[in-house]
Amino acid sequence: MTQDMILANATLVLPDETIRGSIVVKDGMIAAVDSGTAVPAGAEDCEGDFVAPGLIELHTDNLERHIHPRPKVDWPHQAAIVAHDAELASVGITTVFDAIRVGSIISDPNKKYGKYARQMASEILSMREHGGLKISHHLHLRAETCSETLIDELAEFGPEDRVGIVSLMDHTPGQRQFTDMSKFESYIRGKYAMPADGFSEYCDFLFGLREKLGEKHEKATVDAAKRFGAVLASHDDTTSEQVAVSASYGIHLAEFPTTVEAAKACRENQIANIMGGPNLVRGGSHSGNVAAIDLADLDLLDIISSDYVPASLLLSAVQLGQHWGDMAKGLATVTATPAKMTELHDRGRLETGMQGDLIRFRLTEGVPALRAVWSKGNRVA
């Protein structure tokens, strides 16, 4: 049951400023936002803690980590979904676009990664329908163009699935995220326990897939996004030429551009730049690509994604707020801007009529410590 509440004497993080004030939530919706330090009878005294909109996560690999907690270990999907949901709630995420790979390799058992998208999506949607989840879950289909089954797997989805994001993923060796082949080799051999003499043959196989199916798969992905009514995203754009192609497809989100050149080209084409929270927290990219803080200094960073560390989302947004000297601007990268770019017009801002997705936190030696999380007015963490 949704409980009405008043959070008073809080530092409210509004879209463009922070103010001392209070917020009233009724029937799961924000009913009032007022300034001042008064604590009415029955209100919760926040003692100056920050109160912000719940965080919005557009790209996370976290669900796959729960499904495969160890190499060659498959965890029961429903249990994995529940654990993933609880973990995200615990770090302040109240809306997530669960990234699910579409496109598999099935012909060669030595390179095989199997199909799972349709089943996983159906299980998420079922859990959502039956009230088994604490936060709001949406679908993000990661279309692997360097695969064998992409077109058939995309055909299994339709507008009724309400897919929110479709991203074009091209993991052909030697470009985009892994222009440095030594880093690609280290990543692939470590992930798949691949012997040294198998790496070259693996790359040749992927080059062949890209040459044979790459263009066909890109077109099918763009067409599918239109059919779903989904926002289209690119992934790991590196050059202005790649961004020009993205713009021609109608892409609105650029996940993790790898160079300043690409990020600038995205801005020129009204494509929002998404960078990873781990990149910002660690001070650089683990793949040797552009640092998120460098794009922040150039005012080219629009949205933060937690990528593979859910707890990085709030931490990185706060660090950006401290770096910019503007906490509202920092938090907007994980609230108002991702909501706007995915057309979720009912959340992401502390305004009357918005969904009661809220977080309360305070800073302890510069690090955000969450005190409470609400989803649609319900306390979830």
Coordinates of C-alpha atoms in Angstrom, one line a residue:
M1 CA 0.0 0.0 0.0
T2 CA 1.2 3.5 -0.9
Q3 CA 1.6 5.7 2.1
D4 CA 1.3 9.5 2.0
M5 CA 4.3 11.3 3.4
I6 CA 6.0 14.7 3.9
L7 CA 9.7 15.0 3.7
A8 CA 10.6 18.3 5.4
N9 CA 13.7 20.4 6.1
A10 CA 15.5 18.8 3.1
T11 CA 17.9 20.1 0.5
L12 CA 15.7 19.5 -2.5
V13 CA 17.6 18.8 -5.8
L14 CA 15.5 20.5 -8.4
P15 CA 16.3 20.5 -12.2
D16 CA 18.3 23.7 -12.1
E17 CA 19.0 24.4 -8.4
T18 CA 19.0 23.1 -4.9
I19 CA 16.8 24.7 -2.2
R20 CA 15.9 24.0 1.4
G21 CA 12.3 22.8 1.4
S22 CA 9.7 20.1 1.7
I23 CA 8.0 17.7 -0.5
V24 CA 4.5 16.1 -0.1
V25 CA 3.7 12.7 -1.7
K26 CA 0.1 11.4 -1.9
D27 CA -1.1 8.3 -3.7
G28 CA 2.3 7.7 -5.1
M29 CA 2.6 11.1 -6.7
I30 CA 4.3 14.4 -5.8
A31 CA 1.5 16.6 -4.5
A32 CA 3.5 19.7 -3.4
V33 CA 7.0 21.1 -3.4
D34 CA 7.6 24.0 -1.0
S35 CA 10.6 26.1 0.2
G36 CA 11.5 26.6 3.9
T37 CA 12.8 24.7 6.9
A38 CA 9.6 24.2 8.7
V39 CA 8.8 20.6 9.9
P40 CA 5.0 20.2 10.1
A41 CA 3.4 17.7 12.5
G42 CA 3.7 14.2 11.1
A43 CA 6.5 15.1 8.6
E44 CA 9.9 13.4 8.5
D45 CA 12.6 15.8 9.4
C46 CA 15.4 15.3 6.8
E47 CA 17.8 17.5 8.8
G48 CA 19.2 19.1 5.6
D49 CA 19.8 15.8 3.8
F50 CA 19.5 15.9 0.0
V51 CA 16.2 14.7 -1.5
A52 CA 16.4 14.0 -5.2
P53 CA 14.4 12.2 -7.8
G54 CA 15.0 8.4 -8.0
L55 CA 17.9 7.6 -10.3
I56 CA 17.3 6.5 -13.9
E57 CA 19.6 3.8 -15.4
L58 CA 19.7 3.5 -19.2
H59 CA 22.4 0.8 -19.7
T60 CA 23.4 -1.8 -17.2
D61 CA 25.0 -5.2 -17.5
N62 CA 24.0 -6.0 -13.9
L63 CA 21.3 -8.5 -14.8
E64 CA 23.6 -10.6 -16.8
R65 CA 26.0 -10.7 -13.8
H66 CA 23.2 -12.2 -11.7
I67 CA 22.2 -14.7 -14.4
H68 CA 25.9 -15.9 -14.8
P69 CA 27.5 -15.3 -11.4
R70 CA 30.5 -17.5 -12.5
P71 CA 31.7 -18.8 -15.9
K72 CA 29.5 -21.7 -17.0
V73 CA 27.1 -21.1 -14.1
D74 CA 23.4 -20.3 -14.9
W75 CA 21.4 -19.0 -12.0
P76 CA 17.5 -19.4 -12.0
H77 CA 16.2 -16.4 -14.0
Q78 CA 13.4 -15.3 -11.7
A79 CA 15.7 -15.4 -8.7
A80 CA 18.3 -13.4 -10.6
I81 CA 15.8 -10.8 -11.6
V82 CA 14.6 -10.3 -8.0
A83 CA 18.2 -10.0 -6.8
H84 CA 19.1 -7.5 -9.5
D85 CA 15.9 -5.5 -8.7
A86 CA 16.7 -5.4 -5.0
E87 CA 20.4 -4.4 -5.7
L88 CA 19.3 -1.5 -7.9
A89 CA 16.8 -0.3 -5.3
S90 CA 19.5 -0.4 -2.6
V91 CA 21.6 2.1 -4.5
G92 CA 18.8 4.6 -5.4
I93 CA 17.9 3.4 -8.9
T94 CA 14.1 3.5 -9.3
T95 CA 13.9 3.1 -13.1
V96 CA 16.1 0.8 -15.1
F97 CA 16.3 -0.2 -18.7
D98 CA 17.5 -3.8 -18.5
A99 CA 20.1 -4.4 -21.2
I100 CA 19.5 -7.7 -22.9
R101 CA 21.6 -9.0 -25.8
V102 CA 19.8 -9.9 -29.1
G103 CA 21.9 -11.7 -31.6
S104 CA 23.8 -15.0 -31.0
I105 CA 26.5 -17.2 -32.4
I106 CA 25.2 -20.8 -32.7
S107 CA 27.2 -22.4 -35.5
D108 CA 30.5 -23.0 -33.8
P109 CA 30.6 -24.5 -30.3
N110 CA 34.0 -22.9 -29.6
K111 CA 32.6 -19.4 -30.1
K112 CA 29.0 -20.0 -29.1
Y113 CA 27.0 -17.6 -27.0
G114 CA 23.4 -18.6 -27.0
K115 CA 20.0 -17.0 -27.5
Y116 CA 18.2 -15.9 -24.3
A117 CA 16.6 -12.4 -25.0
R118 CA 13.0 -13.4 -25.7
Q119 CA 12.8 -15.7 -22.7
M120 CA 14.5 -13.1 -20.4
A121 CA 12.3 -10.3 -21.6
S122 CA 9.1 -12.3 -21.0
E123 CA 10.3 -13.2 -17.5
I124 CA 11.0 -9.6 -16.6
L125 CA 7.6 -8.5 -18.0
S126 CA 5.8 -11.2 -16.1
M127 CA 7.5 -10.3 -12.9
R128 CA 6.6 -6.7 -13.5
E129 CA 3.0 -7.5 -14.2
H130 CA 2.6 -9.6 -11.1
G131 CA 4.1 -7.0 -8.8
G132 CA 7.2 -8.9 -8.0
L133 CA 9.6 -6.0 -8.5
K134 CA 10.4 -3.0 -6.3
I135 CA 11.3 -0.5 -9.0
S136 CA 10.3 0.2 -12.6
H137 CA 11.8 -2.0 -15.3
H138 CA 11.9 -1.3 -19.0
L139 CA 13.5 -3.3 -21.9
H140 CA 16.8 -2.3 -23.6
L141 CA 17.7 -4.6 -26.5
R142 CA 21.4 -4.6 -27.3
A143 CA 21.5 -5.6 -31.0
E144 CA 24.8 -7.4 -31.7
T145 CA 25.4 -6.8 -35.4
C146 CA 28.4 -9.1 -35.3
S147 CA 26.3 -12.2 -34.8
E148 CA 24.4 -14.8 -36.7
T149 CA 20.8 -14.7 -35.4
L150 CA 20.0 -11.0 -34.9
I151 CA 17.2 -10.6 -37.4
D152 CA 15.3 -13.7 -36.2
E153 CA 15.7 -12.6 -32.6
L154 CA 14.4 -9.1 -33.3
A155 CA 11.4 -10.6 -35.0
E156 CA 10.3 -12.2 -31.7
F157 CA 9.6 -8.7 -30.3
G158 CA 6.8 -6.3 -31.1
P159 CA 5.2 -3.0 -29.9
E160 CA 3.3 -4.9 -27.2
D161 CA 6.7 -5.4 -25.4
R162 CA 7.1 -1.7 -25.0
V163 CA 10.8 -1.8 -25.7
G164 CA 12.3 1.5 -24.5
I165 CA 15.8 1.5 -26.1
V166 CA 17.4 -0.4 -28.9
S167 CA 21.2 0.0 -29.2
L168 CA 23.4 -0.8 -32.2
M169 CA 26.4 -2.9 -30.9
D170 CA 29.3 -3.6 -33.2
H171 CA 32.1 -5.5 -31.5
T172 CA 34.1 -6.3 -34.6
P173 CA 37.8 -6.4 -33.4
G174 CA 40.1 -3.4 -33.9
Q175 CA 37.5 -0.6 -33.8
R176 CA 35.2 1.4 -31.5
Q177 CA 35.8 0.3 -27.9
F178 CA 38.8 -1.9 -28.7
T179 CA 40.8 0.0 -31.3
D180 CA 43.8 -1.3 -29.3
M181 CA 43.9 -5.0 -30.3
S182 CA 46.1 -5.9 -27.3
K183 CA 43.4 -4.7 -25.0
F184 CA 40.8 -6.6 -27.0
E185 CA 42.9 -9.8 -26.8
S186 CA 43.4 -9.4 -23.0
Y187 CA 39.6 -8.9 -22.5
I188 CA 38.4 -11.7 -24.8
R189 CA 41.0 -14.3 -23.6
G190 CA 40.3 -13.4 -20.0
K191 CA 36.5 -13.6 -20.4
Y192 CA 36.4 -16.8 -22.3
A193 CA 39.6 -18.5 -21.0
M194 CA 40.7 -18.6 -24.6
P195 CA 44.2 -20.0 -25.5
A196 CA 46.6 -17.7 -27.4
D197 CA 46.5 -19.8 -30.5
G198 CA 42.7 -19.4 -30.7
F199 CA 42.5 -15.6 -30.6
S200 CA 43.5 -14.9 -34.2
E201 CA 41.0 -17.5 -35.6
Y202 CA 38.3 -16.0 -33.4
C203 CA 39.0 -12.5 -34.8
D204 CA 38.9 -13.8 -38.4
F205 CA 35.6 -15.4 -37.7
L206 CA 34.2 -12.1 -36.4
F207 CA 35.6 -10.2 -39.4
G208 CA 33.8 -12.6 -41.7
L209 CA 30.5 -12.2 -39.8
R210 CA 30.7 -8.4 -40.1
E211 CA 31.5 -8.5 -43.8
K212 CA 28.7 -10.9 -44.5
L213 CA 25.9 -9.6 -42.3
G214 CA 26.9 -6.3 -40.7
E215 CA 25.1 -3.9 -43.0
K216 CA 22.0 -6.1 -43.2
H217 CA 21.9 -6.3 -39.4
E218 CA 22.2 -2.6 -38.9
K219 CA 19.3 -1.9 -41.2
A220 CA 17.2 -4.6 -39.5
T221 CA 18.0 -3.0 -36.1
V222 CA 17.0 0.5 -37.2
D223 CA 13.8 -0.9 -38.7
A224 CA 13.0 -2.8 -35.5
A225 CA 13.5 0.2 -33.3
K226 CA 10.9 2.1 -35.4
R227 CA 8.5 -0.9 -35.2
F228 CA 8.8 -1.0 -31.4
G229 CA 8.6 2.8 -31.0
A230 CA 11.9 2.6 -29.1
V231 CA 14.7 5.2 -28.8
L232 CA 17.7 4.2 -30.9
A233 CA 21.2 4.4 -29.4
S234 CA 24.7 3.9 -30.8
H235 CA 27.5 2.3 -28.9
D236 CA 31.2 3.2 -28.7
D237 CA 31.2 5.8 -31.5
T238 CA 34.9 6.7 -32.2
T239 CA 35.0 8.9 -35.3
S240 CA 32.9 11.8 -36.7
E241 CA 32.1 9.6 -39.7
Q242 CA 30.6 6.9 -37.4
V243 CA 28.5 9.6 -35.7
A244 CA 27.3 10.9 -39.1
V245 CA 26.0 7.3 -39.8
S246 CA 24.3 7.3 -36.4
A247 CA 22.6 10.6 -37.1
S248 CA 21.4 9.3 -40.5
Y249 CA 19.7 6.4 -38.6
G250 CA 17.9 8.7 -36.3
I251 CA 19.9 7.9 -33.2
H252 CA 19.3 10.1 -30.2
L253 CA 21.6 8.5 -27.6
A254 CA 25.4 7.7 -27.8
E255 CA 26.5 5.2 -25.3
F256 CA 30.1 5.7 -24.3
P257 CA 31.7 7.6 -27.2
T258 CA 35.4 6.7 -27.1
T259 CA 36.9 10.0 -28.3
V260 CA 36.5 13.8 -27.9
E261 CA 36.0 13.9 -31.7
A262 CA 33.0 11.6 -31.5
A263 CA 31.5 13.3 -28.5
K264 CA 31.7 16.7 -30.2
A265 CA 30.1 15.3 -33.4
C266 CA 27.3 13.9 -31.3
R267 CA 26.6 17.2 -29.7
E268 CA 26.5 18.8 -33.1
N269 CA 23.9 16.3 -34.2
Q270 CA 21.8 16.6 -31.1
I271 CA 22.7 13.2 -29.9
A272 CA 23.1 12.9 -26.1
N273 CA 26.4 11.6 -24.8
I274 CA 26.3 8.8 -22.2
M275 CA 29.4 8.0 -20.2
G276 CA 30.0 5.3 -17.6
G277 CA 30.0 5.9 -13.9
P278 CA 32.9 3.5 -13.4
N279 CA 35.0 5.6 -15.9
L280 CA 34.3 8.8 -13.9
V281 CA 34.8 7.2 -10.4
R282 CA 38.1 5.5 -11.5
G283 CA 39.3 8.6 -13.3
G284 CA 39.5 6.9 -16.7
S285 CA 38.4 4.2 -19.1
H286 CA 39.5 0.6 -18.5
S287 CA 39.8 0.3 -22.3
G288 CA 42.1 3.3 -22.7
N289 CA 39.4 5.5 -24.3
V290 CA 38.5 9.1 -23.4
A291 CA 37.9 9.8 -19.7
A292 CA 34.4 10.9 -18.7
I293 CA 35.8 13.8 -16.7
D294 CA 37.5 15.2 -19.8
L295 CA 34.1 15.3 -21.5
A296 CA 32.6 16.9 -18.4
D297 CA 35.2 19.6 -18.6
L298 CA 34.3 20.2 -22.2
D299 CA 30.6 20.3 -21.3
L300 CA 30.0 17.3 -23.6
L301 CA 28.7 14.9 -20.9
D302 CA 24.9 14.6 -20.8
I303 CA 24.0 11.3 -19.0
I304 CA 25.8 8.9 -16.7
S305 CA 25.2 5.1 -16.8
S306 CA 26.3 2.8 -14.0
D307 CA 27.3 0.2 -16.8
Y308 CA 28.7 -2.6 -14.7
V309 CA 28.7 -1.1 -11.2
P310 CA 25.2 -0.1 -10.0
A311 CA 26.5 1.9 -7.0
S312 CA 28.5 4.1 -9.3
L313 CA 25.4 5.9 -10.5
L314 CA 24.8 8.1 -7.5
L315 CA 28.5 8.4 -6.6
S316 CA 29.5 9.6 -10.1
A317 CA 26.6 12.1 -10.3
V318 CA 27.5 13.6 -6.9
Q319 CA 31.2 13.7 -8.0
L320 CA 30.1 15.6 -11.1
G321 CA 28.1 18.0 -9.0
Q322 CA 31.1 18.7 -6.8
H323 CA 33.4 19.0 -9.8
W324 CA 31.0 21.4 -11.5
G325 CA 30.1 23.3 -8.3
D326 CA 26.5 22.6 -9.2
M327 CA 24.8 19.6 -7.5
A328 CA 21.6 20.1 -9.5
K329 CA 23.5 19.8 -12.8
G330 CA 25.4 16.7 -11.6
L331 CA 22.2 14.9 -10.4
A332 CA 20.4 15.9 -13.7
T333 CA 22.7 13.5 -15.5
V334 CA 21.0 10.6 -13.8
T335 CA 17.5 12.0 -13.4
A336 CA 16.0 14.7 -15.5
T337 CA 18.1 14.2 -18.7
P338 CA 17.8 10.4 -19.0
A339 CA 14.0 10.8 -18.4
K340 CA 13.7 13.4 -21.1
M341 CA 15.8 11.4 -23.6
T342 CA 13.7 8.3 -23.2
E343 CA 10.4 10.2 -23.1
L344 CA 9.5 9.2 -19.5
H345 CA 7.7 12.5 -18.8
D346 CA 6.3 11.4 -15.4
R347 CA 9.6 11.2 -13.5
G348 CA 13.1 12.6 -13.1
R349 CA 12.1 15.9 -11.6
L350 CA 10.8 17.1 -8.2
E351 CA 7.7 18.7 -9.5
T352 CA 4.0 18.5 -8.7
G353 CA 2.4 15.7 -10.7
M354 CA 5.6 13.7 -11.0
Q355 CA 5.8 10.1 -9.8
G356 CA 6.9 9.7 -6.2
D357 CA 10.3 8.2 -7.0
L358 CA 12.7 9.7 -4.5
I359 CA 16.0 9.2 -2.8
R360 CA 17.3 10.7 0.5
F361 CA 21.1 10.9 1.0
R362 CA 23.7 12.9 2.9
L363 CA 27.4 13.4 2.1
T364 CA 29.9 11.7 4.4
E365 CA 33.4 12.9 3.6
G366 CA 32.2 13.8 0.1
V367 CA 30.6 10.3 -0.5
P368 CA 26.8 10.0 -0.8
A369 CA 25.3 7.8 1.9
L370 CA 21.7 6.7 1.1
R371 CA 19.2 7.0 3.9
A372 CA 16.0 6.0 2.0
V373 CA 14.6 5.2 -1.4
W374 CA 11.0 5.4 -2.5
S375 CA 9.4 4.0 -5.7
K376 CA 5.9 5.4 -6.6
G377 CA 5.7 6.5 -3.0
N378 CA 6.6 3.1 -1.5
R379 CA 9.7 2.7 0.6
V380 CA 11.9 0.2 -1.2
A381 CA 15.3 0.6 0.5

